[in-house]
XYZ file of C-alpha atoms in Angstrom:
454
model
C -133.129 105.387 301.040
C -136.974 105.746 301.829
C -139.348 103.348 300.606
C -140.950 106.020 297.600
C -137.261 106.583 296.455
C -136.440 102.785 296.341
C -139.805 101.833 294.549
C -138.894 104.286 292.027
C -135.215 103.092 291.741
C -136.708 99.277 291.106
C -139.141 101.038 288.401
C -136.222 102.421 286.346
C -134.273 99.115 286.830
C -137.069 97.044 285.870
C -137.660 96.397 281.869
C -141.327 96.372 280.508
C -142.416 92.478 279.496
C -141.644 92.313 275.363
C -141.342 88.936 273.077
C -138.051 87.863 272.636
C -136.048 88.109 275.617
C -135.647 84.587 276.445
C -134.757 83.625 272.455
C -130.884 82.314 272.458
C -128.901 82.619 269.094
C -125.852 80.395 268.272
C -122.447 81.845 268.379
C -119.568 81.150 265.253
C -117.410 80.367 268.400
C -119.533 77.935 269.868
C -122.936 77.321 271.990
C -125.318 79.638 272.478
C -126.579 82.705 274.140
C -129.194 85.334 275.110
C -129.889 87.196 272.286
C -129.653 91.464 273.161
C -131.744 92.665 270.718
C -130.303 96.445 270.384
C -132.386 97.548 267.075
C -135.140 99.099 268.165
C -135.038 102.072 266.474
C -135.563 99.787 263.273
C -138.398 97.782 265.058
C -138.978 97.215 268.591
C -140.322 93.549 270.035
C -143.893 93.609 270.693
C -144.758 94.092 274.290
C -146.012 90.746 275.978
C -149.185 93.024 276.834
C -150.250 93.725 273.254
C -149.208 90.089 271.728
C -151.618 89.148 275.044
C -154.571 91.213 274.016
C -154.043 90.573 270.153
C -154.009 86.942 271.064
C -157.467 87.222 273.511
C -159.185 88.951 270.502
C -157.740 86.984 267.334
C -160.812 84.285 267.851
C -163.256 86.969 267.413
C -161.674 88.773 263.912
C -164.352 89.675 261.747
C -164.493 92.232 258.939
C -164.871 95.841 260.045
C -167.590 98.205 258.984
C -171.496 97.167 257.582
C -170.955 93.846 258.506
C -173.945 92.467 260.503
C -172.613 89.508 262.466
C -171.654 89.608 265.577
C -167.879 89.147 264.680
C -167.878 91.997 262.259
C -170.136 94.486 264.861
C -167.473 93.783 267.714
C -164.383 94.060 265.151
C -165.778 97.410 263.949
C -166.513 98.569 267.799
C -163.117 97.226 268.565
C -161.425 99.362 265.492
C -163.214 102.672 266.209
C -162.190 102.287 270.190
C -158.605 102.129 269.259
C -159.047 104.954 267.046
C -159.961 106.932 270.085
C -157.138 105.203 272.325
C -155.139 106.623 270.011
C -156.459 109.880 269.711
C -156.352 110.509 273.415
C -152.288 108.955 273.889
C -151.744 111.905 271.270
C -153.771 114.283 272.891
C -155.272 115.190 269.803
C -157.694 118.160 269.465
C -161.583 117.508 269.316
C -161.862 118.039 265.558
C -158.210 116.218 264.849
C -158.690 113.311 262.333
C -156.770 110.318 263.202
C -156.401 108.090 260.113
C -154.729 104.256 260.698
C -152.309 103.688 257.439
C -149.574 101.281 257.434
C -146.508 103.056 258.472
C -145.175 106.191 259.466
C -143.691 106.700 255.522
C -147.046 105.571 254.422
C -148.940 108.569 256.438
C -146.131 111.279 255.053
C -146.881 109.984 251.806
C -150.668 110.743 252.419
C -150.180 114.007 253.461
C -148.116 114.759 250.633
C -150.936 114.223 248.071
C -153.161 115.925 250.315
C -151.181 119.517 250.277
C -153.062 122.352 248.949
C -151.854 123.015 244.922
C -148.657 124.792 245.021
C -147.884 124.077 248.576
C -144.137 125.062 249.475
C -142.541 122.491 251.807
C -139.651 123.010 254.555
C -137.771 120.120 255.340
C -133.989 119.574 257.143
C -131.495 117.580 254.906
C -131.493 116.096 258.192
C -134.352 114.011 258.197
C -135.185 110.461 257.562
C -136.411 109.838 253.986
C -139.453 108.860 255.566
C -139.517 112.635 255.876
C -137.448 113.902 253.091
C -138.970 112.747 250.076
C -142.634 112.165 249.830
C -143.065 115.800 248.618
C -141.917 115.348 245.322
C -145.421 117.382 243.689
C -144.315 120.407 245.766
C -141.834 123.235 245.578
C -139.550 121.820 248.390
C -136.773 124.000 250.306
C -134.539 121.873 252.119
C -132.543 122.898 254.845
C -129.010 122.526 255.901
C -128.225 120.683 258.872
C -128.565 122.826 262.091
C -125.555 122.132 264.541
C -127.959 123.739 267.775
C -131.360 123.483 268.482
C -131.386 127.189 268.599
C -129.813 127.153 265.263
C -132.675 124.675 263.947
C -135.270 127.416 264.730
C -133.518 130.177 263.144
C -132.570 128.563 260.016
C -136.495 127.555 259.481
C -137.060 131.112 260.122
C -135.105 132.569 257.923
C -136.394 130.468 255.355
C -140.389 130.830 256.145
C -139.580 134.601 255.925
C -138.252 134.671 252.033
C -141.209 132.547 251.438
C -143.955 133.526 249.223
C -146.413 134.832 251.978
C -149.725 134.297 250.066
C -149.348 130.283 249.361
C -149.960 127.000 251.859
C -146.599 125.845 253.426
C -145.728 123.175 255.678
C -142.756 122.516 257.601
C -141.754 118.851 258.092
C -139.541 117.896 261.429
C -138.721 115.040 263.167
C -139.090 114.683 267.159
C -136.098 112.394 267.668
C -133.606 111.840 265.321
C -132.904 108.243 264.099
C -129.321 108.558 263.688
C -128.178 110.178 266.729
C -131.376 109.962 269.083
C -131.122 113.439 269.704
C -134.270 115.418 270.450
C -135.341 118.185 268.129
C -137.049 121.853 269.425
C -140.026 120.932 268.196
C -142.632 122.962 270.143
C -139.958 126.096 268.962
C -140.437 124.875 265.384
C -144.244 125.022 265.352
C -144.229 128.389 266.853
C -141.919 129.742 264.014
C -143.732 127.839 261.674
C -147.235 129.490 262.533
C -145.886 132.682 262.421
C -145.116 132.751 259.222
C -148.440 131.063 258.120
C -146.982 127.906 257.372
C -148.015 124.400 258.998
C -146.131 121.943 260.292
C -146.088 117.609 260.506
C -144.053 116.078 263.665
C -142.676 112.785 262.346
C -142.766 111.189 265.980
C -141.549 107.485 264.860
C -138.658 107.726 267.047
C -140.127 110.094 269.534
C -143.340 108.353 270.243
C -142.291 104.971 271.593
C -139.855 107.205 274.013
C -141.327 110.193 275.063
C -145.171 111.539 275.749
C -146.400 113.217 272.595
C -149.407 116.151 272.955
C -150.425 117.413 269.846
C -152.095 120.331 271.998
C -148.837 121.247 273.878
C -146.414 121.059 271.012
C -148.830 122.320 268.591
C -148.092 120.811 266.005
C -150.578 120.348 262.922
C -150.120 116.657 262.069
C -148.179 113.610 263.723
C -147.170 110.757 262.203
C -145.864 107.261 263.534
C -145.603 103.825 263.425
C -146.804 100.472 265.351
C -143.953 98.765 264.595
C -141.429 101.301 266.471
C -143.985 101.650 269.549
C -143.749 97.819 270.261
C -146.846 97.031 267.884
C -145.456 95.521 265.422
C -148.574 94.384 263.503
C -148.240 96.352 259.698
C -150.021 99.720 260.984
C -149.493 103.337 261.402
C -150.954 106.433 261.978
C -151.610 110.312 260.948
C -153.410 112.324 262.962
C -154.181 116.355 262.895
C -156.217 118.931 261.065
C -158.998 117.672 258.906
C -159.328 120.489 256.146
C -156.462 119.497 253.936
C -157.425 115.821 254.348
C -160.989 116.181 253.748
C -160.338 118.158 250.502
C -158.137 115.861 248.963
C -158.887 113.206 246.768
C -158.558 109.823 248.894
C -155.169 108.575 248.881
C -156.426 105.320 247.635
C -159.824 105.022 245.479
C -162.148 101.837 246.212
C -164.482 100.298 248.811
C -164.809 102.050 252.347
C -163.630 105.233 250.669
C -166.602 106.266 248.970
C -170.018 106.789 250.716
C -172.089 106.547 247.009
C -171.118 105.121 243.641
C -173.731 105.758 240.578
C -173.697 105.489 237.010
C -174.092 108.290 234.782
C -175.591 108.541 231.537
C -173.094 108.989 229.584
C -171.491 105.139 231.037
C -169.311 107.009 233.254
C -169.415 107.091 237.275
C -169.842 109.616 239.801
C -168.522 109.098 243.691
C -169.368 111.066 246.837
C -166.684 110.417 249.081
C -166.351 110.123 252.707
C -165.510 113.186 254.430
C -164.245 111.476 257.849
C -161.104 109.235 258.297
C -162.560 106.592 256.101
C -161.800 108.557 253.100
C -158.121 107.661 253.089
C -158.848 104.110 254.521
C -160.157 102.408 251.488
C -160.213 98.575 251.702
C -160.222 96.013 254.401
C -158.783 97.739 257.334
C -155.851 96.276 259.459
C -157.622 95.494 262.628
C -155.606 93.821 264.123
C -152.636 96.320 263.745
C -154.801 99.344 264.715
C -155.760 97.450 268.060
C -152.140 96.434 268.697
C -151.310 100.195 268.381
C -153.753 100.964 271.066
C -152.742 98.322 273.489
C -149.271 100.026 273.304
C -150.591 103.003 273.786
C -152.170 101.850 276.750
C -149.640 99.887 277.998
C -146.990 102.795 277.565
C -149.541 105.340 279.561
C -150.013 102.846 282.340
C -146.145 102.215 282.719
C -145.978 106.226 283.130
C -143.414 108.185 280.564
C -142.128 109.816 283.618
C -140.618 106.112 284.739
C -140.095 105.247 281.083
C -137.906 108.402 280.448
C -135.772 108.361 283.572
C -134.698 104.301 282.713
C -134.066 105.116 279.773
C -131.933 108.227 280.563
C -129.932 105.465 282.905
C -129.445 103.669 279.710
C -128.110 105.815 278.089
C -125.812 106.895 280.389
C -124.527 103.554 280.742
C -123.887 103.357 277.144
C -122.723 106.948 276.842
C -119.867 105.974 279.966
C -119.143 102.843 278.900
C -118.072 103.951 275.111
C -116.283 107.032 276.545
C -113.799 104.569 278.056
C -112.611 103.516 274.466
C -110.833 106.162 272.877
C -111.677 104.516 269.273
C -114.865 105.002 269.558
C -116.404 107.940 268.301
C -120.033 108.897 268.819
C -121.824 111.154 266.559
C -123.881 113.976 267.121
C -125.529 117.170 265.600
C -125.990 119.075 268.732
C -123.061 118.089 270.808
C -122.459 115.159 273.498
C -124.676 117.190 275.915
C -127.916 117.394 274.036
C -130.675 115.380 275.385
C -131.680 112.282 273.500
C -134.205 108.875 273.190
C -132.094 105.722 273.226
C -130.594 105.687 270.121
C -127.268 106.375 269.459
C -124.709 105.852 266.548
C -120.868 105.991 266.130
C -117.941 104.745 264.253
C -114.712 102.622 265.324
C -111.353 103.902 264.608
C -109.766 100.952 262.346
C -112.930 99.163 261.793
C -114.926 99.153 259.037
C -118.826 99.785 260.694
C -120.310 96.637 259.007
C -117.346 94.573 259.734
C -117.901 95.520 263.589
C -121.475 95.131 263.592
C -121.338 91.685 262.329
C -118.421 90.490 264.662
C -120.864 91.854 267.763
C -123.764 89.743 266.390
C -122.180 86.465 265.461
C -119.294 86.441 268.276
C -121.490 87.809 271.137
C -124.955 87.605 270.087
C -125.828 91.373 270.017
C -127.982 92.587 267.393
C -127.312 96.555 266.267
C -127.262 97.958 263.041
C -124.946 99.164 260.338
C -124.902 101.783 257.311
C -126.543 105.213 256.935
C -129.939 104.238 258.446
C -132.312 105.735 255.131
C -130.593 108.926 256.591
C -127.925 109.832 254.072
C -127.673 113.308 253.949
C -127.503 113.356 257.699
C -124.811 110.719 258.091
C -122.694 112.194 255.285
C -122.761 115.285 257.291
C -122.279 113.472 260.610
C -118.899 111.650 258.633
C -117.573 114.994 256.928
C -118.447 113.224 253.463
C -119.681 115.236 250.418
C -123.149 115.354 249.913
C -123.212 114.171 246.314
C -121.274 111.000 247.315
C -123.143 108.004 246.570
C -124.483 104.771 248.634
C -127.318 102.379 248.963
C -129.553 102.635 252.178
C -128.187 99.800 254.755
C -125.988 98.237 252.195
C -122.709 98.105 253.955
C -120.983 98.055 250.850
C -120.843 101.380 249.274
C -119.791 102.369 246.283
C -116.061 102.292 245.277
C -114.090 104.962 247.481
C -116.879 104.681 250.230
C -116.467 101.607 251.934
C -116.398 103.184 255.239
C -119.044 105.567 254.381
C -121.157 103.722 257.587
C -121.686 104.033 261.009
C -123.039 101.495 263.769
C -126.172 102.212 265.582
C -127.219 100.991 269.071
C -130.897 101.555 269.949
C -132.992 100.439 272.806
C -136.387 100.871 274.823
C -138.587 100.263 277.476
C -137.970 96.659 277.285
C -133.882 96.456 277.495
C -132.490 94.917 280.351
C -129.239 96.720 282.052
C -127.616 93.649 281.238
C -127.842 93.814 277.576
C -126.293 97.132 277.401
C -123.570 95.844 279.724
C -122.817 92.940 277.336
C -122.703 95.817 274.389
C -120.477 97.981 276.110
C -117.911 95.170 276.962
C -118.411 93.201 273.894
C -117.145 97.142 272.057
C -114.130 96.992 274.242
C -113.293 93.440 273.786
C -113.441 93.973 269.871
C -111.508 97.217 269.912
C -108.746 95.342 272.313
C -108.117 92.287 270.845
C -109.723 92.316 267.044
C -112.592 89.634 266.036
C -112.128 86.063 266.592
C -113.638 85.154 262.969
C -113.053 85.953 259.759
C -115.475 87.611 257.335
C -116.335 88.659 253.964
C -118.661 90.214 251.645
C -121.699 87.937 250.571
C -124.665 89.493 248.550
C -123.910 92.508 249.981
C -123.641 91.853 253.321
C -120.253 91.437 255.852
C -120.690 88.036 257.174
C -118.880 84.961 259.053
C -116.693 82.814 256.301
C -117.665 79.398 256.656
C -114.337 77.488 258.223
């Protein structure tokens, strides 16, 4: 083996340092074990680099914008440089705007309220609720779940060809599914949208932590993602893209920072002149630490190199898939087929088990944290399970409505901070639970499947 190949292999086997890697948790069967965090798709742990950067800045924290003091000036400069760093990370166009929000959900709701009048929105039923639900004031066309990437493009093209060609239109699509982890054909969907005079927004919540996202290369009009999924869990998100619809819309929140000038009128009212910059939709005191942490994470991932990160994650995905394939009772869920490329997110069901019971046993008996439920993607999970779309269920709750006790699945998700050992423990635990059953008794308490107190 050459030195260069060995170096690459070593990089693939080395996870990025994250907080919590040394945390131990108690087991119901006695003793403690190192916690295996395999719920990255919900919230990824903070990169050590992000935590260190935030800790170094914290003593210098100050008010942002318009402050005369040194710390205010320093914080303002840091906040605006964070905006530049994230825009560079996303390869934004020169005239794009980048707005700091609270999350992907917040970003898409902001864009939804900025849509032009009579805008028609096209969204696949497979989307996360953050992408599926914000468009209540628009004319929404929900598209059926495709079974191949090519079918996704064809479905969108047919829907756009039948739309009113003279009104504004927006397509909303995920980059990677939060349920199956499968990559969507974003570039091809963007080309279809633009060919029919529509714009497109990319939900990159599950894509940006795992793959490079280039606004230019993908040719999307906007992109949204969350810091807490990008190893920066400090309550901030991003909406970046074309400025015209954003500048023409009323501010997302009315208040200080969004207004350039406010004056009283003779009739007793007020006249307001709003900013045209990103500040228009950033009213109130901004989350400086949240924005800075996202920028820090962007730098860390860029410096680590996405080629290496993608190769390492593919290695982990292969470990999980190979291990689960050896357990006949396990069925991995997929829209596009077993060979579809995906990020480090897989969902599955186990014959003879309620998914909530299985997830609870993984946690209580093995110290492995996964997620169970419908993952705020109810229509998609029902499609994957073959359940009628009108069925009811509560997001994330293991106890569904009567007759739907098994309408939930298990999701394992991982990323740049996951060591091989956590994946190996997970696969071994799945095999042992299926073979020998749980060693403890469980019951439902406050809507959760939990270990019974013996």
